[in-house]
Amino acid sequence: MAARGSAGDAALRRAAEQWLLWDKNPKTYTIVKQLLAEGNAGELQKYFGSRMEFGTAGLRAAMGAGISHMNDLTIIQTTQGFCRYLEKNFSDLKKRGVVIGFDARAHLSSGGSSKRFARLAANTFISQGVPVYLFSDIIPTPFVVYWENGAQIISPHDKGISQAIEENQEPWPQAWDDKLIDSSPLLHDPYAMVNKEYFKDIQKQCFYRNINKETNLKFVHTSVHGVGHKFVQLAFKAFDLSPPFAVPEQKDPDPDFPTVKYPNPEEGKGVLTLSFALAEKDGARIILANDPDADRLAVAEKQESGEWKVFSGNELGALLGWWIFTCWKNNSKDTHAIKDVYMLSSTVSSKILRAIALKEGFHFEETLTGFKWMGNRAKQLMDQGKAVLFAFEEAIGYMCCPAVLDKDGVSAAVITAEMASFLATRNLSLSQQLKAVYDEYGFHITKASYFICHDPKVIQQLFDNLRNFDGKNTYPKSCGRFKVSGIRDLTTGYDSSQPDQKAILPTSKSSQMITFTFANGGVATMRTSGTEPKIKYYSELCAPPGNSDVEQLKKELDELVNALEKHFFQPEKNKLQRKTE
């Protein structure tokens, strides 16, 4: 055991020594030099244990030193690999070029920033004669398209790119000299053109301009120290809506996010404290909040009681799905066209769109988790002449406009504002309309949370136990008092509901994901996170239209979730840490 440990330690030291030969960023260089001097194997493992991997959305990691983090050297290595992969796949790459954007994030202690990374990436491509369209200022993620089809990359490209990164680790001769790009004829700025085109495109989703001009409804918007402020203001202008009140302390980009503990509006009310205060002061009833790169949207509404309701991703998905379909129906001349209309959501999101689709006659499809799957599927369908009106995932991501094949918090914000303005003319709030949607299509109650577990062996054991519950290769037949009626395991590819017992959705052995269907109409999915030490669960109880005893449904779902935690997660036995609010 000791010998293997020391061999591993030696490999980590070699990786760190190699790093010092290549890294020209004084801050990360000093961090790694210090690590080597201290010789702490645990710390070296943290920085050099494994290279960043493709998860549900591209390569993601915290900024810092070493191959496990985002920094100048890993950006250079990644871009070199990507460049070689693109050269291999596109003979006309030097005609087409690449698009590069950045946001406002930065990390003082390692000297990294989104802007610096963008310049280094641009330099890598330009050094190889590839034209670069580098935005001159911060932009929301939806402004930058991904693969040539405008959607995020999926297999096999992720594997091909990872392989190419491994093969191109040594920085090329001019890799660090990013000043070279400023005088290069290959450098272009797409900012003005894309800005113009984007706002032109989203206006196709504006259906009630006259109502927008007249509405008395007031909105508060926060960009949570990210990039969204300017773009949401412009989107409101494009829809003829009065500009929303911006939270002054949070409207300008600040990579330190000084006013929030965690800058993700998905985490609930804590992020919205300043928004609530501004809304009370200015008499606004609705709050729109973007995450720092403006591809997600959270919405809150003041209730009759004076309380604020923050809509879950599934609830806003239900509202936007209803709204976008209704607008399409009211503006579509051709009744036959409904057979070519599609909506999508990820497999861990609410099935409310399925219920609406069944009743209204359009198509609903579910995909694997992440917009990379929904964007690519949407593009496939659009290429076949279908209309993809809407896609969403419960992690407050919405694709409301077919011009962007990804989640987009800017268009979602302004379309939500138009929907709210329209409903106000009918004396309806968003909450009242949500209830109307559930009354018509059946209540869909959801509950999601996670446990933290830092030991991959425990996670593996937990899922192995579920696959060998009553002896080898048997899944649970019940969970407490709840009878299991179906199982889909997207790690192994098993699906009890299919005639050949093979799952339709793509499977992946590298991540854990099992979905249980229950006899009472409940569904629960357990899955590992691609980027964090979490085991997540998503549960939903779908009732047919007409069952309006919401409290009873909530109670039933709470009991199901408690049983799931007790029998399938076994937090005490597995020493799992609960999510803290």
Coordinates of C-alpha atoms in Angstrom, one line a residue:
M1 CA 0.0 0.0 0.0
A2 CA 2.8 2.4 1.0
A3 CA 4.7 1.7 -2.2
R4 CA 1.6 2.5 -4.4
G5 CA 1.0 5.7 -2.4
S6 CA 4.6 6.8 -2.9
A7 CA 4.4 6.1 -6.6
G8 CA 1.3 8.2 -6.8
D9 CA 3.0 11.0 -4.8
A10 CA 6.0 10.9 -7.2
A11 CA 3.7 11.2 -10.2
L12 CA 2.1 14.3 -8.6
R13 CA 5.5 15.8 -7.9
R14 CA 6.5 15.2 -11.5
A15 CA 3.3 16.9 -12.8
A16 CA 4.0 19.9 -10.5
E17 CA 7.7 20.1 -11.6
Q18 CA 6.6 20.0 -15.3
W19 CA 4.1 22.7 -14.5
L20 CA 6.9 25.0 -13.3
L21 CA 8.8 24.6 -16.6
W22 CA 5.7 25.9 -18.5
D23 CA 3.8 28.4 -16.3
K24 CA 4.7 32.0 -16.8
N25 CA 2.0 33.4 -14.6
P26 CA 3.9 34.6 -11.5
K27 CA 1.0 34.0 -9.1
T28 CA 0.2 30.4 -10.0
Y29 CA 3.9 29.7 -10.4
T30 CA 4.5 30.8 -6.9
I31 CA 1.6 28.7 -5.5
V32 CA 2.9 25.6 -7.2
K33 CA 6.5 26.2 -6.1
Q34 CA 5.3 26.6 -2.5
L35 CA 3.3 23.4 -2.8
L36 CA 6.3 21.5 -4.0
A37 CA 8.5 22.9 -1.2
E38 CA 6.0 21.8 1.4
G39 CA 5.6 18.4 -0.2
N40 CA 2.0 17.9 1.1
A41 CA 0.6 15.0 -1.0
G42 CA -3.0 15.9 -0.1
E43 CA -2.6 19.5 -1.4
L44 CA -0.7 18.4 -4.5
Q45 CA -3.6 15.9 -5.2
K46 CA -6.1 18.8 -5.0
Y47 CA -4.2 20.8 -7.7
F48 CA -2.7 18.0 -9.9
G49 CA -4.9 15.0 -9.2
S50 CA -6.9 15.2 -12.5
R51 CA -7.4 17.5 -15.4
M52 CA -10.7 19.4 -15.8
E53 CA -13.3 17.2 -17.5
F54 CA -16.3 17.9 -19.7
G55 CA -19.5 17.8 -17.5
T56 CA -23.1 18.7 -18.2
A57 CA -21.9 22.1 -19.6
G58 CA -18.4 22.3 -21.1
L59 CA -15.2 22.4 -19.0
R60 CA -15.8 23.9 -15.6
A61 CA -13.6 24.4 -12.6
A62 CA -12.7 27.0 -10.0
M63 CA -9.9 29.4 -10.9
G64 CA -6.6 28.5 -9.2
A65 CA -3.3 26.8 -9.9
G66 CA -2.6 23.3 -11.3
I67 CA -4.2 21.1 -13.9
S68 CA -7.5 20.7 -11.9
H69 CA -8.3 24.5 -12.1
M70 CA -8.9 27.3 -14.6
N71 CA -5.7 29.3 -15.0
D72 CA -3.6 30.8 -17.8
L73 CA -1.7 27.6 -18.5
T74 CA -4.7 25.3 -18.5
I75 CA -6.5 27.7 -20.8
I76 CA -3.5 27.8 -23.2
Q77 CA -3.4 23.9 -23.1
T78 CA -7.1 23.6 -23.6
T79 CA -7.2 26.0 -26.5
Q80 CA -4.2 24.4 -28.2
G81 CA -6.0 21.0 -28.1
F82 CA -9.2 22.6 -29.3
C83 CA -7.4 24.3 -32.1
R84 CA -5.8 21.1 -33.3
Y85 CA -9.2 19.3 -33.1
L86 CA -10.9 22.0 -35.1
E87 CA -8.2 21.9 -37.8
K88 CA -8.7 18.2 -38.1
N89 CA -12.5 18.6 -38.4
F90 CA -12.8 21.7 -40.6
S91 CA -10.7 22.1 -43.6
D92 CA -11.9 25.7 -44.0
L93 CA -11.2 26.7 -40.4
K94 CA -9.0 29.5 -41.5
K95 CA -11.9 31.0 -43.5
R96 CA -14.5 30.4 -40.8
G97 CA -12.7 31.4 -37.6
V98 CA -13.9 31.1 -34.0
V99 CA -16.0 33.2 -31.6
I100 CA -14.7 34.0 -28.1
G101 CA -16.6 35.9 -25.4
F102 CA -15.9 36.6 -21.7
D103 CA -17.8 37.7 -18.6
A104 CA -16.8 39.6 -15.5
R105 CA -15.4 36.9 -13.3
A106 CA -11.8 37.1 -12.0
H107 CA -9.7 35.6 -9.2
L108 CA -7.1 37.9 -7.6
S109 CA -5.0 35.3 -5.9
S110 CA -4.3 33.3 -9.0
G111 CA -4.2 36.2 -11.4
G112 CA -6.9 34.7 -13.6
S113 CA -9.9 36.4 -15.2
S114 CA -12.4 35.7 -17.9
K115 CA -11.0 38.5 -20.0
R116 CA -7.4 37.4 -19.6
F117 CA -8.4 33.8 -20.6
A118 CA -10.3 35.1 -23.6
R119 CA -7.2 37.0 -24.8
L120 CA -4.9 34.0 -24.3
A121 CA -7.4 31.7 -26.2
A122 CA -7.6 34.3 -29.0
N123 CA -3.8 34.5 -29.2
T124 CA -3.6 30.7 -29.5
F125 CA -5.9 30.6 -32.6
I126 CA -4.4 33.7 -34.2
S127 CA -0.9 32.2 -33.9
Q128 CA -2.1 29.4 -36.1
G129 CA -3.7 31.7 -38.7
V130 CA -7.2 31.2 -37.5
P131 CA -9.5 34.4 -37.5
V132 CA -10.9 35.2 -34.1
Y133 CA -14.1 37.1 -33.4
L134 CA -13.4 38.3 -29.9
F135 CA -16.1 40.4 -28.2
S136 CA -14.6 43.7 -27.0
D137 CA -16.6 43.8 -23.8
I138 CA -18.4 41.5 -21.3
I139 CA -21.4 39.6 -22.7
P140 CA -24.0 37.1 -21.5
T141 CA -23.2 33.4 -22.4
P142 CA -26.1 33.2 -24.9
F143 CA -24.3 35.7 -27.2
V144 CA -21.5 33.2 -27.9
V145 CA -22.4 30.2 -30.0
Y146 CA -20.8 26.8 -29.4
W147 CA -20.2 24.1 -32.0
E148 CA -20.9 25.0 -35.6
N149 CA -24.6 24.2 -35.1
G150 CA -24.9 26.8 -32.4
A151 CA -25.4 24.2 -29.6
Q152 CA -23.0 23.0 -26.9
I153 CA -20.7 20.2 -27.8
I154 CA -21.7 16.6 -27.1
S155 CA -20.1 13.2 -27.6
P156 CA -17.9 12.3 -29.5
H157 CA -16.4 15.9 -29.7
D158 CA -15.9 16.1 -26.0
K159 CA -13.7 13.0 -26.0
G160 CA -11.9 14.1 -29.2
I161 CA -11.1 17.5 -27.7
S162 CA -10.0 16.0 -24.3
Q163 CA -7.6 13.7 -26.2
A164 CA -6.2 16.6 -28.3
I165 CA -5.7 18.7 -25.1
E166 CA -3.6 15.8 -23.6
E167 CA -1.5 15.8 -26.8
N168 CA -0.8 19.6 -26.8
Q169 CA 0.2 20.4 -23.3
E170 CA 3.5 22.2 -24.0
P171 CA 2.8 25.9 -24.7
W172 CA 3.5 26.9 -28.3
P173 CA 6.3 29.5 -28.9
Q174 CA 4.2 32.6 -28.7
A175 CA 1.5 31.3 -26.3
W176 CA 2.0 33.8 -23.6
D177 CA 2.4 36.9 -25.8
D178 CA -1.2 38.0 -26.0
K179 CA -0.3 41.5 -27.0
L180 CA 0.3 40.1 -30.5
I181 CA -3.4 39.9 -31.2
D182 CA -4.0 43.7 -30.9
S183 CA -2.2 44.4 -34.2
S184 CA -3.3 41.3 -36.0
P185 CA -5.6 41.6 -39.0
L186 CA -7.2 38.2 -37.9
L187 CA -8.8 39.8 -34.9
H188 CA -12.4 41.0 -35.3
D189 CA -15.0 42.4 -32.9
P190 CA -18.5 41.0 -33.4
Y191 CA -20.0 43.0 -30.5
A192 CA -22.1 45.6 -32.4
M193 CA -23.4 43.1 -35.0
V194 CA -24.4 40.3 -32.6
N195 CA -25.9 42.9 -30.2
K196 CA -28.1 44.2 -33.0
E197 CA -29.1 40.7 -34.4
Y198 CA -29.8 39.3 -30.9
F199 CA -32.4 42.0 -30.0
K200 CA -33.9 41.8 -33.5
D201 CA -34.3 38.0 -33.1
I202 CA -35.9 38.1 -29.6
Q203 CA -38.5 40.6 -30.8
K204 CA -40.0 37.8 -32.8
Q205 CA -41.2 36.6 -29.3
C206 CA -42.9 39.9 -28.6
F207 CA -46.6 39.6 -29.1
Y208 CA -48.2 42.4 -27.0
R209 CA -46.3 45.6 -27.7
N210 CA -49.4 47.8 -27.0
I211 CA -49.9 46.2 -23.6
N212 CA -46.2 46.5 -22.8
K213 CA -46.3 50.3 -23.6
E214 CA -49.3 50.9 -21.3
T215 CA -48.6 48.5 -18.4
N216 CA -48.4 49.9 -14.8
L217 CA -46.6 46.8 -13.6
K218 CA -43.2 47.5 -12.1
F219 CA -40.2 45.2 -12.2
V220 CA -37.0 44.9 -10.2
H221 CA -34.0 43.3 -11.9
T222 CA -30.7 42.2 -10.4
S223 CA -27.7 40.9 -12.4
V224 CA -26.1 39.8 -9.1
H225 CA -22.7 41.5 -9.9
G226 CA -22.6 39.8 -13.3
V227 CA -23.1 40.8 -16.9
G228 CA -26.9 40.9 -17.2
H229 CA -27.8 44.5 -16.4
K230 CA -27.2 46.3 -19.7
F231 CA -28.7 43.5 -21.7
V232 CA -31.9 43.1 -19.8
Q233 CA -32.4 46.9 -19.9
L234 CA -32.0 46.7 -23.7
A235 CA -34.3 43.7 -23.9
F236 CA -37.1 45.7 -22.1
K237 CA -36.5 48.5 -24.6
A238 CA -36.8 46.1 -27.5
F239 CA -40.2 45.0 -26.1
D240 CA -41.4 48.6 -25.5
L241 CA -41.5 47.9 -21.7
S242 CA -40.4 50.6 -19.2
P243 CA -36.9 49.7 -17.9
P244 CA -36.9 47.6 -14.7
F245 CA -35.5 49.1 -11.5
A246 CA -31.9 47.8 -11.2
V247 CA -30.6 46.9 -7.8
P248 CA -27.9 49.6 -7.5
E249 CA -25.5 47.6 -5.3
Q250 CA -25.5 44.7 -7.7
K251 CA -25.9 46.1 -11.2
D252 CA -22.2 46.6 -12.0
P253 CA -19.9 43.6 -12.6
D254 CA -17.8 42.7 -9.5
P255 CA -15.9 39.4 -9.5
D256 CA -15.9 39.4 -5.6
F257 CA -19.8 39.3 -5.4
P258 CA -19.6 41.4 -2.2
T259 CA -23.3 41.5 -1.3
V260 CA -24.1 37.8 -1.6
K261 CA -22.8 34.6 0.0
Y262 CA -23.3 32.6 -3.2
P263 CA -24.1 34.4 -6.4
N264 CA -26.6 31.9 -7.8
P265 CA -30.3 32.9 -7.7
E266 CA -31.0 29.1 -7.8
E267 CA -30.0 29.0 -4.1
G268 CA -33.2 30.8 -3.0
K269 CA -34.1 34.0 -1.1
G270 CA -30.7 34.9 0.3
V271 CA -29.5 36.2 -3.1
L272 CA -32.7 38.3 -3.4
T273 CA -32.5 40.3 -0.1
L274 CA -31.5 43.6 -1.8
S275 CA -34.1 43.0 -4.5
F276 CA -36.9 42.6 -2.0
A277 CA -35.9 45.8 -0.3
L278 CA -35.8 47.8 -3.6
A279 CA -39.1 46.3 -4.7
E280 CA -40.8 47.3 -1.5
K281 CA -39.4 50.9 -1.8
D282 CA -40.4 51.3 -5.5
G283 CA -43.7 49.4 -5.3
A284 CA -42.6 46.7 -7.7
R285 CA -44.5 43.4 -7.7
I286 CA -42.1 41.2 -9.7
I287 CA -38.4 40.5 -9.3
L288 CA -36.2 39.1 -12.1
A289 CA -32.8 37.8 -11.2
N290 CA -30.0 36.6 -13.5
D291 CA -27.0 34.6 -12.5
P292 CA -23.5 36.1 -13.2
D293 CA -23.3 35.1 -16.8
A294 CA -27.0 35.8 -17.5
D295 CA -28.0 32.4 -18.8
R296 CA -30.3 31.6 -15.9
L297 CA -33.3 33.4 -14.5
A298 CA -35.1 33.4 -11.1
V299 CA -38.5 35.1 -10.6
A300 CA -40.2 36.2 -7.5
E301 CA -43.7 37.8 -7.1
K302 CA -45.3 39.6 -4.1
Q303 CA -48.4 37.8 -3.0
E304 CA -51.6 39.3 -1.6
S305 CA -50.4 38.4 1.9
G306 CA -47.3 40.7 1.4
E307 CA -45.1 37.6 1.3
W308 CA -42.7 37.0 -1.6
K309 CA -43.0 33.8 -3.6
V310 CA -39.8 32.7 -5.4
F311 CA -40.9 30.4 -8.3
S312 CA -39.1 27.1 -8.7
G313 CA -37.5 26.3 -12.0
N314 CA -40.3 23.8 -12.7
E315 CA -43.0 26.4 -11.9
L316 CA -41.5 29.0 -14.1
G317 CA -41.1 26.3 -16.8
A318 CA -44.8 25.6 -16.5
L319 CA -45.7 29.3 -16.9
L320 CA -43.4 30.0 -19.8
G321 CA -44.4 26.7 -21.5
W322 CA -48.1 27.7 -21.2
W323 CA -47.4 31.3 -22.3
I324 CA -45.2 30.5 -25.4
F325 CA -47.7 27.8 -26.6
T326 CA -50.6 30.2 -26.1
C327 CA -48.9 32.9 -28.1
W328 CA -48.0 30.4 -30.8
K329 CA -51.6 29.2 -31.0
N330 CA -53.1 32.7 -31.1
N331 CA -50.7 33.7 -33.9
S332 CA -50.6 30.5 -35.9
K333 CA -52.6 30.6 -39.1
D334 CA -52.3 26.9 -39.8
T335 CA -54.1 24.5 -37.5
H336 CA -52.3 21.5 -39.1
A337 CA -48.9 22.9 -38.0
I338 CA -49.4 21.7 -34.4
K339 CA -48.2 18.2 -35.4
D340 CA -44.8 19.9 -36.2
V341 CA -44.6 21.7 -32.8
Y342 CA -42.2 20.5 -30.1
M343 CA -41.2 21.3 -26.6
L344 CA -38.4 19.7 -24.6
S345 CA -37.2 19.4 -21.0
S346 CA -34.5 17.4 -19.2
T347 CA -35.4 14.1 -17.7
V348 CA -35.0 15.5 -14.1
S349 CA -37.4 18.4 -14.7
S350 CA -41.1 18.5 -14.2
K351 CA -43.3 16.6 -16.7
I352 CA -45.8 19.5 -16.9
L353 CA -44.9 20.1 -20.6
R354 CA -45.8 16.5 -21.3
A355 CA -49.3 17.1 -19.8
I356 CA -49.8 20.3 -21.8
A357 CA -48.6 18.6 -25.0
L358 CA -51.0 15.6 -24.5
K359 CA -54.0 17.9 -24.1
E360 CA -53.1 20.4 -26.8
G361 CA -51.7 18.0 -29.4
F362 CA -48.1 19.0 -29.8
H363 CA -45.0 16.9 -29.2
F364 CA -43.0 16.7 -26.0
E365 CA -39.6 15.0 -25.7
E366 CA -37.3 14.7 -22.7
T367 CA -33.5 14.6 -23.0
L368 CA -30.6 13.9 -20.6
T369 CA -29.7 16.6 -18.0
G370 CA -28.1 19.7 -19.4
F371 CA -28.8 22.1 -22.3
K372 CA -26.2 20.6 -24.4
W373 CA -28.7 17.8 -25.0
M374 CA -31.7 20.0 -25.5
G375 CA -29.9 22.4 -27.8
N376 CA -28.6 19.6 -30.0
R377 CA -32.0 17.9 -30.1
A378 CA -33.7 21.2 -30.9
K379 CA -31.3 21.8 -33.8
Q380 CA -32.0 18.3 -35.2
L381 CA -35.7 18.9 -35.0
M382 CA -35.5 22.3 -36.6
D383 CA -33.4 20.9 -39.4
Q384 CA -36.3 18.5 -40.1
G385 CA -38.7 21.5 -40.5
K386 CA -40.1 21.2 -36.9
A387 CA -40.8 24.2 -34.7
V388 CA -39.2 24.0 -31.3
L389 CA -41.0 26.6 -29.2
F390 CA -39.5 26.1 -25.8
A391 CA -37.1 24.0 -23.7
F392 CA -36.3 24.2 -20.0
E393 CA -34.6 22.5 -17.1
E394 CA -35.4 22.7 -13.4
A395 CA -32.1 24.5 -12.6
I396 CA -33.8 27.8 -13.7
G397 CA -32.7 27.4 -17.3
Y398 CA -35.0 28.4 -20.2
M399 CA -34.7 28.4 -24.0
C400 CA -37.5 30.7 -25.1
C401 CA -36.2 31.8 -28.5
P402 CA -35.0 29.4 -31.2
A403 CA -32.2 31.8 -32.3
V404 CA -30.3 30.7 -29.1
L405 CA -29.9 26.9 -28.7
D406 CA -29.1 27.2 -25.0
K407 CA -30.5 28.6 -21.8
D408 CA -30.8 32.3 -22.0
G409 CA -31.7 34.4 -19.0
V410 CA -32.1 37.7 -20.9
S411 CA -34.8 36.6 -23.3
A412 CA -36.5 34.6 -20.5
A413 CA -36.6 37.8 -18.3
V414 CA -38.3 40.0 -20.9
I415 CA -40.7 37.3 -22.0
T416 CA -41.7 36.8 -18.4
A417 CA -42.2 40.5 -18.1
E418 CA -44.5 40.6 -21.1
M419 CA -46.4 37.5 -19.8
A420 CA -46.9 39.3 -16.4
S421 CA -48.0 42.5 -18.1
F422 CA -50.6 40.6 -20.2
L423 CA -51.9 38.7 -17.2
A424 CA -52.2 42.0 -15.2
T425 CA -54.7 43.3 -17.9
R426 CA -56.8 40.2 -16.9
N427 CA -56.3 41.0 -13.2
L428 CA -54.2 37.8 -12.8
S429 CA -50.9 37.4 -11.0
L430 CA -48.2 34.9 -12.1
S431 CA -49.1 32.7 -9.1
Q432 CA -52.8 32.7 -10.0
Q433 CA -52.0 31.8 -13.6
L434 CA -49.7 29.0 -12.4
K435 CA -52.7 27.6 -10.4
A436 CA -54.9 27.9 -13.5
V437 CA -52.3 25.9 -15.6
Y438 CA -52.2 23.2 -12.9
D439 CA -56.0 23.2 -12.7
E440 CA -56.2 22.7 -16.5
Y441 CA -53.4 20.2 -17.0
G442 CA -53.1 18.5 -13.7
F443 CA -51.0 19.4 -10.6
H444 CA -47.3 18.7 -10.8
I445 CA -45.7 19.0 -7.4
T446 CA -41.9 18.8 -7.2
K447 CA -39.3 18.6 -4.6
A448 CA -35.5 18.4 -5.1
S449 CA -32.5 18.5 -2.9
Y450 CA -29.1 16.8 -2.4
F451 CA -26.7 15.2 0.0
I452 CA -23.0 16.0 0.1
C453 CA -20.5 13.1 0.0
H454 CA -16.8 13.5 -0.5
D455 CA -16.0 9.8 -0.7
P456 CA -16.6 8.4 -4.3
K457 CA -16.5 4.8 -2.8
V458 CA -19.5 5.5 -0.6
I459 CA -21.4 7.0 -3.6
Q460 CA -20.5 3.9 -5.7
Q461 CA -21.6 1.6 -2.9
L462 CA -24.9 3.4 -2.5
F463 CA -25.8 3.0 -6.1
D464 CA -24.5 -0.6 -6.2
N465 CA -26.8 -1.4 -3.3
L466 CA -29.8 -0.1 -5.3
R467 CA -28.9 -2.4 -8.2
N468 CA -28.5 -5.4 -5.9
F469 CA -31.3 -4.6 -3.4
D470 CA -32.8 -8.1 -2.9
G471 CA -30.0 -10.2 -4.2
K472 CA -27.9 -9.8 -7.3
N473 CA -29.2 -7.6 -10.1
T474 CA -32.5 -6.8 -8.4
Y475 CA -33.8 -3.3 -7.9
P476 CA -36.1 -2.3 -5.0
K477 CA -39.7 -3.3 -5.4
S478 CA -40.8 -0.7 -2.9
C479 CA -39.6 2.3 -0.9
G480 CA -41.2 2.2 2.5
R481 CA -45.0 2.0 1.9
F482 CA -44.6 3.2 -1.8
K483 CA -44.7 0.5 -4.5
V484 CA -42.1 0.8 -7.3
S485 CA -43.8 0.3 -10.7
G486 CA -40.8 1.1 -13.0
I487 CA -37.1 1.6 -13.1
R488 CA -34.8 3.3 -15.6
D489 CA -31.0 3.1 -15.0
L490 CA -29.1 5.4 -17.3
T491 CA -25.8 4.2 -16.0
T492 CA -26.4 0.6 -17.1
G493 CA -29.0 1.3 -19.9
Y494 CA -31.8 -0.8 -18.2
D495 CA -35.4 0.4 -18.5
S496 CA -38.2 -1.9 -17.2
S497 CA -40.9 0.0 -19.2
Q498 CA -39.4 -0.8 -22.6
P499 CA -40.3 -4.1 -24.4
D500 CA -36.6 -5.0 -24.8
Q501 CA -35.8 -3.4 -21.3
K502 CA -33.2 -1.1 -23.0
A503 CA -33.3 2.6 -22.2
I504 CA -34.0 5.0 -25.1
L505 CA -32.0 7.9 -23.8
P506 CA -28.2 7.7 -24.1
T507 CA -26.4 6.0 -21.2
S508 CA -23.2 6.9 -19.5
K509 CA -21.2 4.6 -17.2
S510 CA -19.2 7.5 -15.9
S511 CA -22.1 9.0 -14.0
Q512 CA -24.8 7.5 -11.7
M513 CA -28.5 8.0 -12.5
I514 CA -31.5 5.9 -11.6
T515 CA -35.2 6.9 -12.0
F516 CA -37.9 5.2 -10.0
T517 CA -41.6 5.4 -11.0
F518 CA -44.1 4.7 -8.2
A519 CA -47.6 3.2 -8.4
N520 CA -49.0 6.5 -6.9
G521 CA -47.9 8.6 -9.9
G522 CA -44.7 9.7 -8.2
V523 CA -41.3 9.8 -10.0
A524 CA -37.9 10.1 -8.3
T525 CA -34.5 10.4 -9.9
M526 CA -31.2 10.0 -8.0
R527 CA -28.0 11.2 -9.7
T528 CA -24.5 12.2 -9.1
S529 CA -23.3 15.7 -10.0
G530 CA -20.7 16.1 -12.7
T531 CA -19.0 19.0 -11.0
E532 CA -19.7 18.8 -7.2
P533 CA -19.4 16.1 -4.5
K534 CA -23.2 15.8 -4.4
I535 CA -25.8 13.1 -4.8
K536 CA -28.9 14.9 -6.0
Y537 CA -32.5 13.8 -6.1
Y538 CA -35.5 15.1 -8.0
S539 CA -39.1 14.0 -7.2
E540 CA -42.4 14.8 -8.6
L541 CA -46.0 13.8 -8.1
C542 CA -48.2 14.2 -11.2
A543 CA -52.0 14.2 -10.7
P544 CA -54.5 14.1 -13.5
P545 CA -56.6 17.2 -14.2
G546 CA -59.4 17.6 -11.7
N547 CA -57.5 16.5 -8.6
S548 CA -57.2 19.8 -6.8
D549 CA -56.4 18.7 -3.3
V550 CA -52.9 20.3 -3.4
E551 CA -52.2 19.9 0.3
Q552 CA -52.9 16.2 0.2
L553 CA -50.6 15.9 -2.9
K554 CA -47.8 17.8 -1.1
K555 CA -48.2 15.6 2.0
E556 CA -48.0 12.5 -0.1
L557 CA -44.8 13.8 -1.9
D558 CA -43.2 14.7 1.4
E559 CA -43.8 11.2 2.7
L560 CA -42.4 9.7 -0.5
V561 CA -39.2 11.9 -0.2
N562 CA -38.8 11.0 3.4
A563 CA -39.0 7.3 2.4
L564 CA -36.5 7.8 -0.4
E565 CA -34.0 9.5 2.0
K566 CA -34.5 6.8 4.7
H567 CA -34.4 3.7 2.5
F568 CA -32.4 4.6 -0.5
F569 CA -29.9 7.2 0.7
Q570 CA -29.5 6.0 4.3
P571 CA -27.8 9.2 5.3
E572 CA -26.7 8.0 8.8
K573 CA -25.2 4.7 7.6
N574 CA -23.5 6.4 4.7
K575 CA -22.5 9.5 6.7
L576 CA -24.1 11.9 4.1
Q577 CA -24.3 15.6 4.8
R578 CA -27.7 17.2 4.2
K579 CA -28.1 20.4 2.1
T580 CA -28.1 23.4 4.4
E581 CA -30.3 26.3 3.5

